[in-house]
C-alpha atoms as a printed R data frame, in Angstrom:
    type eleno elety resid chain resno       x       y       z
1   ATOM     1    CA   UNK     A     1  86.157 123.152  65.994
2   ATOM     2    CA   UNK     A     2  83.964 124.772  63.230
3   ATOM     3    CA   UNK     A     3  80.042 125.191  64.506
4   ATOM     4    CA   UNK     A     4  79.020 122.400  61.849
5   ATOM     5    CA   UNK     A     5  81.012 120.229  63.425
6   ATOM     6    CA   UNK     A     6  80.042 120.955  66.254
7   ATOM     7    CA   UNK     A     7  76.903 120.079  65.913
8   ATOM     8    CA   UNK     A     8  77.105 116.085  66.114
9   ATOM     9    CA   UNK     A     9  79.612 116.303  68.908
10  ATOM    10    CA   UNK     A    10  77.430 115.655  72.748
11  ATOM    11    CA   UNK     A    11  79.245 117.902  74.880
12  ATOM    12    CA   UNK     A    12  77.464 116.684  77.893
13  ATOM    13    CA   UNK     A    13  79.246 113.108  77.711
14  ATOM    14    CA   UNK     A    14  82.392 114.345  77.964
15  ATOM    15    CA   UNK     A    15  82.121 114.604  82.001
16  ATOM    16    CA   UNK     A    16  80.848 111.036  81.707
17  ATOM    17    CA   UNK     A    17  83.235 109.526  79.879
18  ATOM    18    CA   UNK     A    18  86.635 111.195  81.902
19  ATOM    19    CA   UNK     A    19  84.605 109.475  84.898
20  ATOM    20    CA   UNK     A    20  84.423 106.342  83.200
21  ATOM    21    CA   UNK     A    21  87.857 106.330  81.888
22  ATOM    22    CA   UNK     A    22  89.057 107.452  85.905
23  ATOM    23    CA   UNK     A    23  87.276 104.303  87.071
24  ATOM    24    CA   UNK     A    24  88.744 102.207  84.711
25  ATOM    25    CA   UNK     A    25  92.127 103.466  85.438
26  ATOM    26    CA   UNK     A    26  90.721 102.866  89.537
27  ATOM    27    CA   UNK     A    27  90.286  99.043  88.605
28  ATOM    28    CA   UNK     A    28  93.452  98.647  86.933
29  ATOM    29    CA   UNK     A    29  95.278  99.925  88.924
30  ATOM    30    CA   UNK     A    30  93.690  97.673  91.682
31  ATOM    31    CA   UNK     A    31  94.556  94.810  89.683
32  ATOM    32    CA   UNK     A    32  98.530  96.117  89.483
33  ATOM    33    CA   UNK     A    33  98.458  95.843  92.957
34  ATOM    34    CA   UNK     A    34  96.716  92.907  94.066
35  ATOM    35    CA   UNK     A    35  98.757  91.246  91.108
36  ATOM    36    CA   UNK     A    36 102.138  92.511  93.177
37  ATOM    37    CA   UNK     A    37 101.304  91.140  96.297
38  ATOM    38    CA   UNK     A    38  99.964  87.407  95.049
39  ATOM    39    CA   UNK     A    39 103.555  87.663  93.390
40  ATOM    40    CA   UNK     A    40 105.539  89.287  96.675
41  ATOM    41    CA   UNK     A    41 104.026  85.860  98.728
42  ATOM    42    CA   UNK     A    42 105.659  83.626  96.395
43  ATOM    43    CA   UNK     A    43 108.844  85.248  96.253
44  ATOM    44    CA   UNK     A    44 108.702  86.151  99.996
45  ATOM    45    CA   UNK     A    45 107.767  81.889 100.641
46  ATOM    46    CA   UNK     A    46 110.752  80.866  98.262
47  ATOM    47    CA   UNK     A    47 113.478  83.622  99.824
48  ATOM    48    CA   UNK     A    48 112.509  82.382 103.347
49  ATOM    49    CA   UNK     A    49 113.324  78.600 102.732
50  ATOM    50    CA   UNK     A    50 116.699  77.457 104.059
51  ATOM    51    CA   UNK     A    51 118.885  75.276 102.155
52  ATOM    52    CA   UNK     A    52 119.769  71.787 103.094
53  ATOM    53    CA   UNK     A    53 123.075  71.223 104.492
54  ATOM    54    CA   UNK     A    54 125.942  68.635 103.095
55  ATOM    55    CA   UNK     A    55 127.488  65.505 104.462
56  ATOM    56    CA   UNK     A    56 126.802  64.420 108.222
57  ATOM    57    CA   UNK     A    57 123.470  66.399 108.451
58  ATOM    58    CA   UNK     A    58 122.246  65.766 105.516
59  ATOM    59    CA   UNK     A    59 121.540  61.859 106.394
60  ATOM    60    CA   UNK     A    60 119.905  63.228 109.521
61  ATOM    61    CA   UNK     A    61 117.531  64.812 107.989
62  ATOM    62    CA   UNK     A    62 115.707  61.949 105.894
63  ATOM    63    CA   UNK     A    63 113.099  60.351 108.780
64  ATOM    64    CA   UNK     A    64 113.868  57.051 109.848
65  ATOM    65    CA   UNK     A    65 110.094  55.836 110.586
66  ATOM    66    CA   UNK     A    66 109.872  52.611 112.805
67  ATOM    67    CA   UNK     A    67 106.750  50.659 113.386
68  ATOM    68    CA   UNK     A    68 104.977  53.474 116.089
69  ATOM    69    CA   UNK     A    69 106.395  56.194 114.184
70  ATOM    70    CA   UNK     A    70 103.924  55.887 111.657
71  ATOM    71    CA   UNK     A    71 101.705  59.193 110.905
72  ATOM    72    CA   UNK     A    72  98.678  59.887 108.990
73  ATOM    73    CA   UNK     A    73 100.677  61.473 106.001
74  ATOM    74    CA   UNK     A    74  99.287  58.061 103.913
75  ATOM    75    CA   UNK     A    75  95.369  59.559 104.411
76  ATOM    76    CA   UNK     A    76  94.649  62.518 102.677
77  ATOM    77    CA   UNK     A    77  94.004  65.828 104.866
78  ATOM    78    CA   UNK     A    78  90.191  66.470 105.084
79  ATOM    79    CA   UNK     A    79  89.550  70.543 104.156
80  ATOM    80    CA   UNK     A    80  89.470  71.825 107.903
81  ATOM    81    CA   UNK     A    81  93.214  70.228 108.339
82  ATOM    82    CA   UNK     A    82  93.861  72.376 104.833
83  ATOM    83    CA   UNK     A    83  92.523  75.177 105.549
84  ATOM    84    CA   UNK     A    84  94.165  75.268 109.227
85  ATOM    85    CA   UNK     A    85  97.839  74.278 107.680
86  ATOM    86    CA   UNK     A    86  97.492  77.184 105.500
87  ATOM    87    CA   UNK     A    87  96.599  79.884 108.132
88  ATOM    88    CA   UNK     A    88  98.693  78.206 110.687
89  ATOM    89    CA   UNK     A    89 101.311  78.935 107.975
90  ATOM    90    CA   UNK     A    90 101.138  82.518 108.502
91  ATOM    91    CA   UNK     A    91 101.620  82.398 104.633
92  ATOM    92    CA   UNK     A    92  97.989  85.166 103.985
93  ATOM    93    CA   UNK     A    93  98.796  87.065 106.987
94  ATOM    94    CA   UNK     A    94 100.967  90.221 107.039
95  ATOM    95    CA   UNK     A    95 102.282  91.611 110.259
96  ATOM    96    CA   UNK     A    96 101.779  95.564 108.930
97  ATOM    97    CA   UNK     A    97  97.361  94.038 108.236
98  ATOM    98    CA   UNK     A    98  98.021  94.988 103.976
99  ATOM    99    CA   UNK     A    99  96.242  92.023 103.573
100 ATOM   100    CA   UNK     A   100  92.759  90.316 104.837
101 ATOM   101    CA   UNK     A   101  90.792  87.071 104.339
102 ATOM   102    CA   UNK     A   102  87.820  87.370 104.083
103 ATOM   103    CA   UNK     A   103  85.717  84.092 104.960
104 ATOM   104    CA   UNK     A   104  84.819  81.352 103.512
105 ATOM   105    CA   UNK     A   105  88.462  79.534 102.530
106 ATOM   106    CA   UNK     A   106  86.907  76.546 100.338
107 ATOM   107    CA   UNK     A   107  89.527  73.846  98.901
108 ATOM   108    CA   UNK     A   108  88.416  73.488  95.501
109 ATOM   109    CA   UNK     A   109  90.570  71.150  94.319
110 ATOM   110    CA   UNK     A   110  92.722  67.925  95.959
111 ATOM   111    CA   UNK     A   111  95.325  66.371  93.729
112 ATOM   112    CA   UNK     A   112  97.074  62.769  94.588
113 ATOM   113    CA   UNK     A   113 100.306  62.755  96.702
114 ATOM   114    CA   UNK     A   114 102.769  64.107  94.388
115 ATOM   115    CA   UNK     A   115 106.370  62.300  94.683
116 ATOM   116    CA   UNK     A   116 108.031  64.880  97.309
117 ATOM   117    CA   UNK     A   117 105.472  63.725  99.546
118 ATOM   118    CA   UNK     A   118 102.896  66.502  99.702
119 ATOM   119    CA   UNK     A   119  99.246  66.876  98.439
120 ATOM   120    CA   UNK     A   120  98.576  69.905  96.081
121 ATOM   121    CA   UNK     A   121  95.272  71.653  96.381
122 ATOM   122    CA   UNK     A   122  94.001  74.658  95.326
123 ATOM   123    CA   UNK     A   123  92.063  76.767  97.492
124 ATOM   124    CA   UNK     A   124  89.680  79.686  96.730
125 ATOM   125    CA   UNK     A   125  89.005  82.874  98.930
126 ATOM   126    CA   UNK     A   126  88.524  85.876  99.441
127 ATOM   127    CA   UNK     A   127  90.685  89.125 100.100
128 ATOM   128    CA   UNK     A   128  91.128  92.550 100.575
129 ATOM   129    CA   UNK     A   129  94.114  94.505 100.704
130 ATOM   130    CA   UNK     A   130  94.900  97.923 102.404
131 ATOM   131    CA   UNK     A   131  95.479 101.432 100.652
132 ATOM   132    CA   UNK     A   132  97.865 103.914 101.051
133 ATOM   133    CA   UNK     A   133  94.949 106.068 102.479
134 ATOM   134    CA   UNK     A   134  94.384 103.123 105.451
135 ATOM   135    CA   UNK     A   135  91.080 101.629 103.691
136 ATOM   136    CA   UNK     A   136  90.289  98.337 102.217
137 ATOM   137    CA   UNK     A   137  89.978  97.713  98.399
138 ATOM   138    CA   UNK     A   138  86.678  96.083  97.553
139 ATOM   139    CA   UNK     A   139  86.731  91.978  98.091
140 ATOM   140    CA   UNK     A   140  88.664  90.187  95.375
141 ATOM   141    CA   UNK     A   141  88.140  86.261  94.412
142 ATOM   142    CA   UNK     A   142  91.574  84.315  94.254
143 ATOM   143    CA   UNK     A   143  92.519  80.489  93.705
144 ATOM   144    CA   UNK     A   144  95.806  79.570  95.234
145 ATOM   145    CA   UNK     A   145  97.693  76.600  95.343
146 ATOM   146    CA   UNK     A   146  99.163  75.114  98.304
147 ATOM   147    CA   UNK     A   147 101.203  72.049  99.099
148 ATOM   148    CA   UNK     A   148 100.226  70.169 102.203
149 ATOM   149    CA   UNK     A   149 102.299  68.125 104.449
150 ATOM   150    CA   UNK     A   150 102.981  66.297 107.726
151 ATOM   151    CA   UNK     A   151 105.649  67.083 109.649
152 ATOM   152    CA   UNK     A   152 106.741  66.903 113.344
153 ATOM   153    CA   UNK     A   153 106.398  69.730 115.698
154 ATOM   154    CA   UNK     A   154 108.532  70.076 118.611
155 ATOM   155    CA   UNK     A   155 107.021  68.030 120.886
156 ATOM   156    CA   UNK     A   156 106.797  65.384 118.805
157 ATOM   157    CA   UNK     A   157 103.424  64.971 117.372
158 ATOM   158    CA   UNK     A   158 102.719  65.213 113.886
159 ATOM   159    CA   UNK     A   159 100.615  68.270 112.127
160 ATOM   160    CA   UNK     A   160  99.656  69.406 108.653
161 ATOM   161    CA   UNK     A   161 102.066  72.221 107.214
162 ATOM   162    CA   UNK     A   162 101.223  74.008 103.913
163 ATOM   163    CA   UNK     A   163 103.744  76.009 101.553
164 ATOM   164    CA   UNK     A   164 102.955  78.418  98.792
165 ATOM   165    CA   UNK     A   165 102.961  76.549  95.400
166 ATOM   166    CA   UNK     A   166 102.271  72.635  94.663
């Protein structure tokens, strides 16, 4: 670089802009990640599903409702029952803690019962997920959509369940 050139170059934004280009590489890089794991939870909800069986079982399966087996699955869940299915689901929660909620869940959005029998929403929050140095990236605003239904527990009463995906 000739000294006449020189002269309209600002030496002293150089340090600036490496730090602003580091920080933008920070954020996108943040984004890479928290875009892997949103996709990891609806690959690891799809892989854990178990297929339906043939023949004999198969008619077992579909619910033959009487008269005083009739549930609530014709009145739409309020947004606590939503918001309960979906952390009851264990769906946001890792066992290793790479991922965090971080309150307020709000359902933003309640479609009609679709034909399989659920009710898509979509619900907005708020998470965080861990580093590879053990600390929390800075709070990031998602909107997720779940599909709610009733089902049967075990001892025979029925409760909201919510899977990944309308």
């Amino acid at each position: 670089m000739t000294e006449e050139s020189a002269k309209g170059f600002n030496f002293t934004a150089v340090p600036y802009y490496c730090e602003q280009e580091s920080k933008m590489k920070n954020r996108l890089n943040g984004v890479f990640v928290l875009l892997i794991l949103m996709l990891s939870v609806l690959i690891w909800s799809g892989c854990s599903k178990q297929s339906t069986p043939s023949g004999k079982a198969e008619s077992k399966a579909l619910p033959q409702s009487s008269g005083s087996d009739v549930s609530k699955a014709q009145i739409q869940p309020s947004d606590e029952e939503i918001i309960k299915a979906i952390d009851d689901s264990g769906l946001m929660k890792r066992a290793d803690g790479s991922i965090a909620i971080v309150p307020p869940v709000m359902v933003v959005e309640k479609s009609p019962r679709n034909k399989s029998g659920s009710w898509p929403v979509k619900v907005k929050f708020t998470l965080q997920y861990k580093m590879k140095d053990g600390k929390f990236s800075q709070p990031s605003e998602t909107t997720s959509s779940f599909g709610i239904f009733e089902e049967k527990d075990d001892l025979g009463k029925f409760v909201w369940k919510a899977r990944l995906g309308s």
